[in-house]
Structures are given as C-alpha cells and as structure tokens.
PDB file of C-alpha atoms (C1' of nucleotides) in Angstrom:
ATOM      1  CA  MET A   1     -26.460 -18.358   5.425  1.00 83.00           C
ATOM      2  CA  LYS A   2     -24.718 -15.249   3.421  1.00 88.00           C
ATOM      3  CA  THR A   3     -22.669 -12.883   5.498  1.00 91.00           C
ATOM      4  CA  PHE A   4     -23.851  -9.575   6.348  1.00 94.00           C
ATOM      5  CA  ASN A   5     -22.267  -8.463   3.595  1.00 93.00           C
ATOM      6  CA  GLU A   6     -23.215 -10.954   0.664  1.00 93.00           C
ATOM      7  CA  GLN A   7     -26.458  -9.588   1.549  1.00 94.00           C
ATOM      8  CA  CYS A   8     -25.598  -6.438   0.809  1.00 96.00           C
ATOM      9  CA  TYR A   9     -23.730  -6.770  -1.981  1.00 95.00           C
ATOM     10  CA  ASP A  10     -26.187  -9.092  -3.909  1.00 95.00           C
ATOM     11  CA  LEU A  11     -28.814  -6.449  -3.480  1.00 95.00           C
ATOM     12  CA  LEU A  12     -26.328  -3.692  -5.242  1.00 95.00           C
ATOM     13  CA  MET A  13     -25.727  -5.723  -7.558  1.00 95.00           C
ATOM     14  CA  GLN A  14     -29.750  -5.747  -8.481  1.00 96.00           C
ATOM     15  CA  ILE A  15     -29.606  -2.164  -8.914  1.00 96.00           C
ATOM     16  CA  THR A  16     -29.931  -0.903 -12.442  1.00 96.00           C
ATOM     17  CA  LYS A  17     -27.356   2.056 -14.099  1.00 96.00           C
ATOM     18  CA  GLY A  18     -29.119   5.398 -14.014  1.00 96.00           C
ATOM     19  CA  LYS A  19     -31.058   4.603  -9.959  1.00 97.00           C
ATOM     20  CA  VAL A  20     -29.675   4.864  -7.005  1.00 97.00           C
ATOM     21  CA  THR A  21     -30.795   3.565  -3.109  1.00 97.00           C
ATOM     22  CA  THR A  22     -30.209   4.355   0.452  1.00 97.00           C
ATOM     23  CA  TYR A  23     -28.580   2.632   2.890  1.00 97.00           C
ATOM     24  CA  LYS A  24     -31.931   2.929   5.045  1.00 96.00           C
ATOM     25  CA  LEU A  25     -33.359   0.620   2.427  1.00 97.00           C
ATOM     26  CA  ILE A  26     -30.634  -1.592   1.979  1.00 96.00           C
ATOM     27  CA  ALA A  27     -31.634  -2.057   5.386  1.00 96.00           C
ATOM     28  CA  GLU A  28     -34.943  -2.411   5.170  1.00 95.00           C
ATOM     29  CA  ALA A  29     -34.739  -5.381   2.196  1.00 96.00           C
ATOM     30  CA  LEU A  30     -32.705  -7.161   4.342  1.00 95.00           C
ATOM     31  CA  ASN A  31     -35.003  -6.797   6.671  1.00 94.00           C
ATOM     32  CA  THR A  32     -33.275  -5.756   9.841  1.00 94.00           C
ATOM     33  CA  LYS A  33     -32.235  -2.009  10.753  1.00 94.00           C
ATOM     34  CA  ALA A  34     -28.497  -2.692  10.760  1.00 95.00           C
ATOM     35  CA  TYR A  35     -27.827   1.087   8.833  1.00 94.00           C
ATOM     36  CA  ARG A  36     -24.751   1.669   9.931  1.00 96.00           C
ATOM     37  CA  ALA A  37     -23.220  -2.186   9.317  1.00 96.00           C
ATOM     38  CA  VAL A  38     -24.677  -1.575   5.556  1.00 96.00           C
ATOM     39  CA  GLY A  39     -21.640   1.034   5.443  1.00 95.00           C
ATOM     40  CA  ASN A  40     -19.777  -0.748   7.067  1.00 94.00           C
ATOM     41  CA  ALA A  41     -20.093  -3.210   4.418  1.00 94.00           C
ATOM     42  CA  MET A  42     -19.652  -0.829   1.646  1.00 94.00           C
ATOM     43  CA  LYS A  43     -16.668   0.073   3.384  1.00 92.00           C
ATOM     44  CA  ASN A  44     -15.555  -3.668   2.709  1.00 92.00           C
ATOM     45  CA  ASN A  45     -16.762  -3.592  -0.485  1.00 91.00           C
ATOM     46  CA  PRO A  46     -14.357  -5.712  -2.531  1.00 88.00           C
ATOM     47  CA  ASN A  47     -14.755  -4.080  -5.974  1.00 90.00           C
ATOM     48  CA  VAL A  48     -16.424  -1.497  -7.024  1.00 91.00           C
ATOM     49  CA  LEU A  49     -17.398  -3.383 -10.999  1.00 91.00           C
ATOM     50  CA  THR A  50     -19.003  -6.394  -8.973  1.00 93.00           C
ATOM     51  CA  VAL A  51     -20.707  -3.712  -6.606  1.00 95.00           C
ATOM     52  CA  PRO A  52     -22.243  -0.495  -7.324  1.00 96.00           C
ATOM     53  CA  CYS A  53     -21.662   1.101  -4.287  1.00 96.00           C
ATOM     54  CA  HIS A  54     -21.132   4.440  -5.804  1.00 96.00           C
ATOM     55  CA  ARG A  55     -25.381   3.969  -5.983  1.00 97.00           C
ATOM     56  CA  VAL A  56     -25.683   4.433  -2.273  1.00 97.00           C
ATOM     57  CA  VAL A  57     -26.664   7.846  -1.317  1.00 97.00           C
ATOM     58  CA  ASN A  58     -28.256   8.930   2.511  1.00 97.00           C
ATOM     59  CA  SER A  59     -32.359   8.744   3.187  1.00 96.00           C
ATOM     60  CA  ASN A  60     -31.849  13.064   3.460  1.00 95.00           C
ATOM     61  CA  GLY A  61     -30.514  12.669  -0.047  1.00 96.00           C
ATOM     62  CA  TYR A  62     -26.731  13.302   0.616  1.00 96.00           C
ATOM     63  CA  VAL A  63     -24.332  11.860  -1.322  1.00 96.00           C
ATOM     64  CA  GLY A  64     -22.545  10.689   1.751  1.00 95.00           C
ATOM     65  CA  GLY A  65     -19.036   8.693   1.448  1.00 95.00           C
ATOM     66  CA  TYR A  66     -16.893   6.741  -0.434  1.00 95.00           C
ATOM     67  CA  VAL A  67     -13.735   5.011  -0.575  1.00 92.00           C
ATOM     68  CA  ASN A  68     -12.295   7.224  -3.692  1.00 92.00           C
ATOM     69  CA  GLY A  69     -13.744  10.472  -2.212  1.00 92.00           C
ATOM     70  CA  ILE A  70     -16.940  11.830  -2.349  1.00 94.00           C
ATOM     71  CA  GLU A  71     -15.636  13.715  -5.843  1.00 94.00           C
ATOM     72  CA  LYS A  72     -15.594  10.592  -7.325  1.00 95.00           C
ATOM     73  CA  LYS A  73     -18.588   9.202  -6.714  1.00 96.00           C
ATOM     74  CA  ILE A  74     -20.031  12.378  -7.387  1.00 96.00           C
ATOM     75  CA  GLU A  75     -18.508  11.725 -11.214  1.00 96.00           C
ATOM     76  CA  LEU A  76     -19.760   8.313 -11.410  1.00 96.00           C
ATOM     77  CA  LEU A  77     -23.232   8.976 -10.736  1.00 96.00           C
ATOM     78  CA  LYS A  78     -23.283  11.955 -12.671  1.00 96.00           C
ATOM     79  CA  ASN A  79     -21.996  10.199 -15.814  1.00 96.00           C
ATOM     80  CA  GLU A  80     -25.491   8.152 -15.108  1.00 97.00           C
ATOM     81  CA  GLY A  81     -27.540  11.166 -15.457  1.00 96.00           C
ATOM     82  CA  ILE A  82     -27.803  11.868 -11.942  1.00 97.00           C
ATOM     83  CA  TYR A  83     -27.238  15.224 -10.859  1.00 96.00           C
ATOM     84  CA  ILE A  84     -25.870  16.566  -7.771  1.00 96.00           C
ATOM     85  CA  SER A  85     -25.268  19.872  -6.075  1.00 95.00           C
ATOM     86  CA  ASP A  86     -23.711  20.780  -3.380  1.00 94.00           C
ATOM     87  CA  ASN A  87     -23.209  17.032  -1.518  1.00 95.00           C
ATOM     88  CA  LYS A  88     -27.025  16.540  -2.407  1.00 96.00           C
ATOM     89  CA  ILE A  89     -28.596  14.288  -5.219  1.00 96.00           C
ATOM     90  CA  ILE A  90     -30.932  16.532  -6.772  1.00 96.00           C
ATOM     91  CA  ASN A  91     -34.175  14.112  -7.260  1.00 96.00           C
ATOM     92  CA  LEU A  92     -33.216  11.425  -5.416  1.00 96.00           C
ATOM     93  CA  SER A  93     -37.073  10.177  -4.721  1.00 94.00           C
ATOM     94  CA  GLY A  94     -37.010  10.446  -8.918  1.00 95.00           C
ATOM     95  CA  TYR A  95     -34.244   8.088  -8.680  1.00 96.00           C
ATOM     96  CA  LEU A  96     -35.072   5.023  -6.443  1.00 96.00           C
ATOM     97  CA  PHE A  97     -34.470   1.486  -7.222  1.00 96.00           C
ATOM     98  CA  ARG A  98     -37.088  -0.944  -6.534  1.00 94.00           C
ATOM     99  CA  PHE A  99     -36.244  -3.957  -4.896  1.00 94.00           C
TER     100      PHE A  99
ATOM    101  C1'  DC B   1     -17.361 -10.812  26.462  1.00 59.30           C
ATOM    102  C1'  DC B   2     -16.966  -5.407  26.742  1.00 59.30           C
ATOM    103  C1'  DC B   3     -15.915  -2.479  23.665  1.00 59.30           C
ATOM    104  C1'  DT B   4     -14.812   0.759  19.927  1.00 59.30           C
ATOM    105  C1'  DT B   5     -15.803   2.206  15.496  1.00 59.30           C
ATOM    106  C1'  DG B   6     -18.667   3.595  11.581  1.00 59.30           C
ATOM    107  C1'  DA B   7     -20.042   5.363   3.906  1.00 59.30           C
ATOM    108  C1'  DC B   8     -26.332   5.609   9.023  1.00 59.30           C
ATOM    109  C1'  DC B   9     -30.870   7.629  10.701  1.00 59.30           C
ATOM    110  C1'  DA B  10     -34.629  10.428  12.677  1.00 59.30           C
ATOM    111  C1'  DA B  11     -35.744  14.256  16.010  1.00 59.30           C
ATOM    112  C1'  DA B  12     -35.241  17.653  18.431  1.00 59.30           C
ATOM    113  C1'  DC B  13     -33.713  22.149  19.174  1.00 59.30           C
TER     114       DC B  13
ATOM    115  C1'  DG C   1     -31.357  25.409   6.765  1.00 59.30           C
ATOM    116  C1'  DG C   2     -27.331  23.169   9.974  1.00 59.30           C
ATOM    117  C1'  DT C   3     -26.252  21.355  14.384  1.00 59.30           C
ATOM    118  C1'  DT C   4     -26.648  17.876  18.472  1.00 59.30           C
ATOM    119  C1'  DT C   5     -28.826  13.811  20.805  1.00 59.30           C
ATOM    120  C1'  DG C   6     -29.967   9.115  21.382  1.00 59.30           C
ATOM    121  C1'  DG C   7     -30.357   5.029  18.939  1.00 59.30           C
ATOM    122  C1'  DC C   8     -29.408   1.441  16.056  1.00 59.30           C
ATOM    123  C1'  DC C   9     -26.349  -3.073  14.131  1.00 59.30           C
ATOM    124  C1'  DA C  10     -22.316  -5.631  12.774  1.00 59.30           C
ATOM    125  C1'  DA C  11     -17.684  -6.962  12.395  1.00 59.30           C
ATOM    126  C1'  DG C  12     -12.658  -6.342  15.000  1.00 59.30           C
ATOM    127  C1'  DG C  13      -9.477  -6.203  18.708  1.00 59.30           C
TER     128       DG C  13
END
DNA sequence: CCCTTGACCAAAC
DNA sequence: GGTTTGGCCAAGG
C-alpha cells in the first residue's frame, strides 16, 4: 500500500495540460474525505515537475495556496490557458479533469 | 497515545 | 458577497 501522498501524486500526474482539479475530487478519487490531508500532501510535494500541483484548486473556485507563491501558481495556470480573476478560477467547471 | 497543524469543505450568519 | 464555525483526515512531535 502506497502512502497517502503517493496516491495523491499518482492522480495529479494523470491530469492533462489545461485541466484542473480540486482537493475534494482528489480525496473522493481515493475514496476518502481527507481534503486537508490532500493539501498536506501537496506541501510535501517532492518536485513540481513530476507533480503538477499548480493544477489543484479549491472547490469554491479560489486558487488556494502554493509553495512558490500564489501569484506563481496563477501564472502557471494562465500559461496553460486557464485565466484567473481576483484569485479565483474563471470557469472552473469547464476545466475540471475527469479521473 | 494525545495534541497540533494544514495549499480544505459545507453550511450558517 | 465575506466571515465564522464545526467537521473532516493524515502526519509529525
């Protein structure tokens, strides 16, 4: 059995460019309700190149947090065609990734 | 084993 | 719309 964060990373790596997901969906995909634990896993993220944690946002549409700074996260998403206004995703439901 | 900490969530106000 | 409150779960001290 992989650790909780390993499972989170596996899911994140499945996300294609231009798509996003939420902490809740990740937890749901793991058949748990550890929303907060998912966030903890992101913080423990070993490497942003293998784990695109910038594609994970809050369920309410807000960007959430990022180790390198929220602005950096916004910039990365914007670079993938996802626009953000006042720290929240414009059309979240349209960009959600299907696991 | 108990307590604290989080990149959270939903509901209520 | 924002802010507060209670709940949720894993990991570390």
